[in-house]
Coordinates of N, CA and C in Angstrom, one line a residue:
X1 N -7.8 36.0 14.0 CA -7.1 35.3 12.9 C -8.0 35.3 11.7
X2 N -7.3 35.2 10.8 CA -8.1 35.6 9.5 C -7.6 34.9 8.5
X3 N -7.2 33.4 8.3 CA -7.1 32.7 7.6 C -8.0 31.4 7.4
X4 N -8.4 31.3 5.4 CA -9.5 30.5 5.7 C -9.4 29.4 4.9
X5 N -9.5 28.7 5.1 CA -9.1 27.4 4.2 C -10.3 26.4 4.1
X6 N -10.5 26.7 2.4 CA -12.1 26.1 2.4 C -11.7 23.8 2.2
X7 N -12.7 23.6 2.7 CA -12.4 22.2 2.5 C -11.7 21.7 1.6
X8 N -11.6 21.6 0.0 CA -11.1 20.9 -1.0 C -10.4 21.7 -1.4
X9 N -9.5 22.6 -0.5 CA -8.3 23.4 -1.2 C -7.1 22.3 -0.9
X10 N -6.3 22.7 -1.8 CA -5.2 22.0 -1.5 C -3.8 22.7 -1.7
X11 N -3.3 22.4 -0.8 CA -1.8 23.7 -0.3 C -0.5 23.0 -0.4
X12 N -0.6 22.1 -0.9 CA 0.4 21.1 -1.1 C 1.2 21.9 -2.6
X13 N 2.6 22.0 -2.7 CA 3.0 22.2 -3.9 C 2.4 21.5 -5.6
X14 N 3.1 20.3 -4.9 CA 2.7 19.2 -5.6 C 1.1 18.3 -6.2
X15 N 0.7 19.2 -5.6 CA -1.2 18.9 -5.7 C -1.2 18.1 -4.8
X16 N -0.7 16.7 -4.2 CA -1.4 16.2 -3.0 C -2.3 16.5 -2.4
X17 N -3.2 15.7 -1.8 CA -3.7 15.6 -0.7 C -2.9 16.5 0.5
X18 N -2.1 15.6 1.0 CA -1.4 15.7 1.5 C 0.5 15.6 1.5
X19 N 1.2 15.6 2.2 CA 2.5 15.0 1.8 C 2.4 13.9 2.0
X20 N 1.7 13.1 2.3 CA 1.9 11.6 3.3 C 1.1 10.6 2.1
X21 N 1.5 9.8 1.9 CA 0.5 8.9 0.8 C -0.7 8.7 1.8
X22 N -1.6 8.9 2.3 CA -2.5 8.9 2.8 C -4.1 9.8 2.6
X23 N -5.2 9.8 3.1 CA -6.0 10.5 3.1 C -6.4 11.0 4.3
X24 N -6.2 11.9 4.8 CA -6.6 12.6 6.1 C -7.7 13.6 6.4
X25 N -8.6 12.9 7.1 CA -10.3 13.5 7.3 C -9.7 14.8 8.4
X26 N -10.1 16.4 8.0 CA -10.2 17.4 9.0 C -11.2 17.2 10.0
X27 N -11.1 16.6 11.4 CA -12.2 16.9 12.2 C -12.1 18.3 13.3
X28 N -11.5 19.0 13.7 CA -11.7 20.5 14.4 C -9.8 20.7 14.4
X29 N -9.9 22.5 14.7 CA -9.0 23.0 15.3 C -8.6 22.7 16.5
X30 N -7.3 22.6 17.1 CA -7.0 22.1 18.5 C -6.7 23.5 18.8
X31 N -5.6 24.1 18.4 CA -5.0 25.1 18.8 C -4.6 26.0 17.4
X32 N -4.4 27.4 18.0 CA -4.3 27.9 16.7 C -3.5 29.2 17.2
X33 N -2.2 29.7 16.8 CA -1.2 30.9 16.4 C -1.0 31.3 15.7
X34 N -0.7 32.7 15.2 CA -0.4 33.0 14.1 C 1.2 34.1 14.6
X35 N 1.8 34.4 13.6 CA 3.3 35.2 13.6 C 3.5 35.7 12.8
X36 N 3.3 37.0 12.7 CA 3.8 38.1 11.6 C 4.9 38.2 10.7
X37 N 5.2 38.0 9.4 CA 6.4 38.0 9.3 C 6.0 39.1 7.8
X38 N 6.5 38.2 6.5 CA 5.9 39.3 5.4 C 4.7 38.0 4.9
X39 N 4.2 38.7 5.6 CA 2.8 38.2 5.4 C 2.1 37.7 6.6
X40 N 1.6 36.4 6.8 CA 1.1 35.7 8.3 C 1.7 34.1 8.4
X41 N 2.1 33.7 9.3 CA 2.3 32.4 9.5 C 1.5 31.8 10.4
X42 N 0.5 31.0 10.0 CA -0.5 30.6 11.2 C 0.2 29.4 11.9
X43 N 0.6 28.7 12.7 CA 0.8 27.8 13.5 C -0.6 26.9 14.0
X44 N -0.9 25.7 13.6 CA -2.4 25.1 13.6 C -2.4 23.8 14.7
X45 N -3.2 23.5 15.2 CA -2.8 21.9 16.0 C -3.9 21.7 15.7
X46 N -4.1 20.4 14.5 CA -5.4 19.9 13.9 C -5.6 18.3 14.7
X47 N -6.7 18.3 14.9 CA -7.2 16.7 14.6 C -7.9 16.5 13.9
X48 N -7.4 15.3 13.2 CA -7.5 14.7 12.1 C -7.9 13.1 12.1
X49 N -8.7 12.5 11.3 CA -8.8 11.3 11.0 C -7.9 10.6 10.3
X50 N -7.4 9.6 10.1 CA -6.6 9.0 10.0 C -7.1 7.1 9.7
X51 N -7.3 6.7 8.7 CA -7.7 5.4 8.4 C -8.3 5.0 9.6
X52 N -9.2 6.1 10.1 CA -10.3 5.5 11.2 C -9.4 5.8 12.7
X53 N -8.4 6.3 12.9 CA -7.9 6.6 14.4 C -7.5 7.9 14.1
X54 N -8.1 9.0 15.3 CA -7.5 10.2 15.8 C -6.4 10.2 15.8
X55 N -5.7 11.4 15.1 CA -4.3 12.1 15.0 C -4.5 13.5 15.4
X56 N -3.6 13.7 16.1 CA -3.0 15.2 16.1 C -1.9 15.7 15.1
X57 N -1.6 16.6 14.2 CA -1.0 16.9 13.2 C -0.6 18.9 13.5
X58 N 0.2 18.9 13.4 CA 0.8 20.8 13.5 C 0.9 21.2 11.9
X59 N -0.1 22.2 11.8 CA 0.6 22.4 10.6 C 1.3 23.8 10.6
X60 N 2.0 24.5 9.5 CA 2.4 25.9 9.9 C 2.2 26.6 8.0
X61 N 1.3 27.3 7.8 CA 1.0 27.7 7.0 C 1.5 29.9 6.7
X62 N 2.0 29.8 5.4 CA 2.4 30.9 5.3 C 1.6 31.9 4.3
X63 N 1.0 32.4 5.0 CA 0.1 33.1 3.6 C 0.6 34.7 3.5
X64 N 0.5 35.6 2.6 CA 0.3 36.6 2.1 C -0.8 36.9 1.2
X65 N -2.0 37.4 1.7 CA -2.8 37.8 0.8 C -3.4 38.8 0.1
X66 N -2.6 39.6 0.0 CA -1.8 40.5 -1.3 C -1.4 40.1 -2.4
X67 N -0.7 38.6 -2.3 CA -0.4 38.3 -3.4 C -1.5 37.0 -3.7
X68 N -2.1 36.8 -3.0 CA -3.5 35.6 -3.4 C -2.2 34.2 -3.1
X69 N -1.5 34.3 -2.5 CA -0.6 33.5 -1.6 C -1.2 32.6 -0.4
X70 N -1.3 31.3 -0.2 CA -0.6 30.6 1.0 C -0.1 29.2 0.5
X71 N 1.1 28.6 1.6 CA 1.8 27.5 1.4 C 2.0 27.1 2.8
X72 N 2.0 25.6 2.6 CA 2.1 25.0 4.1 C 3.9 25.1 4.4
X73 N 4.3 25.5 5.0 CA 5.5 25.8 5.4 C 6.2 24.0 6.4
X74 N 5.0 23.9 6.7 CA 5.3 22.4 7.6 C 4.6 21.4 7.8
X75 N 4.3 20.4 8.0 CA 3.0 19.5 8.2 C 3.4 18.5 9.3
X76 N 3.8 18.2 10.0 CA 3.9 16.7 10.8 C 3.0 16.2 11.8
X77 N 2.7 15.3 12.1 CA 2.4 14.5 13.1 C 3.4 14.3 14.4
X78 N 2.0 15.0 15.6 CA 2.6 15.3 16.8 C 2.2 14.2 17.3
X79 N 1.3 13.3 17.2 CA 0.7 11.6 18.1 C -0.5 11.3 17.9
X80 N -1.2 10.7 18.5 CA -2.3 10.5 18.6 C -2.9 11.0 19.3
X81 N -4.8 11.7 18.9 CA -5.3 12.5 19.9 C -6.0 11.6 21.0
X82 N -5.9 12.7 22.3 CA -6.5 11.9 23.1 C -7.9 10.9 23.0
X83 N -8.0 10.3 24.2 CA -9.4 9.6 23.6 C -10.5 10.0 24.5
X84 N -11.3 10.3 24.9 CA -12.4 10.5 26.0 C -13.3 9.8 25.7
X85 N -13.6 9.1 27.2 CA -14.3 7.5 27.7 C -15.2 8.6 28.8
X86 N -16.7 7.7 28.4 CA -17.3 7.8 29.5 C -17.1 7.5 30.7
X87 N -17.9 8.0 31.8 CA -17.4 7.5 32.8 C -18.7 6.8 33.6

């Protein structure tokens, strides 16, 4: 995969942050696809911070970079990420 999204970009139409009135900290990739179409559609499963609690979030981003193109095509919240406890 070959899509790179530097920290303080922002892919939101609207300049947002985000769609969500909120601020949400990137902590790693969960999962990651991508889908050929005219151009690439990555498919992302982020976790994210969230006013101090783990979230899992999908995003689906559409780039073409031919044309110096990408747009989040989707954004929502799939739940909360798990939690891992010592044992």
């Amino acid at each position: 995969m070959s899509l790179v999204l530097h920290k303080k970009e922002t892919l939101w139409p609207d300049g947002k942050e985000t769609p969500y009135n909120t601020l949400l900290q990137f902590k790693k990739v969960v999962n990651a696809k991508q889908q050929v179409v005219s151009g690439t559609i990555y498919i992302l499963t982020l976790e994210v911070e969230d006013g101090g609690k783990k979230k899992v979030y999908e995003a689906k981003i559409w780039e073409k970079p031919w044309l110096n193109f990408k747009e989040v095509q989707e954004f929502k919240l799939i739940g909360d990420a798990p939690t891992h406890h010592s044992a």
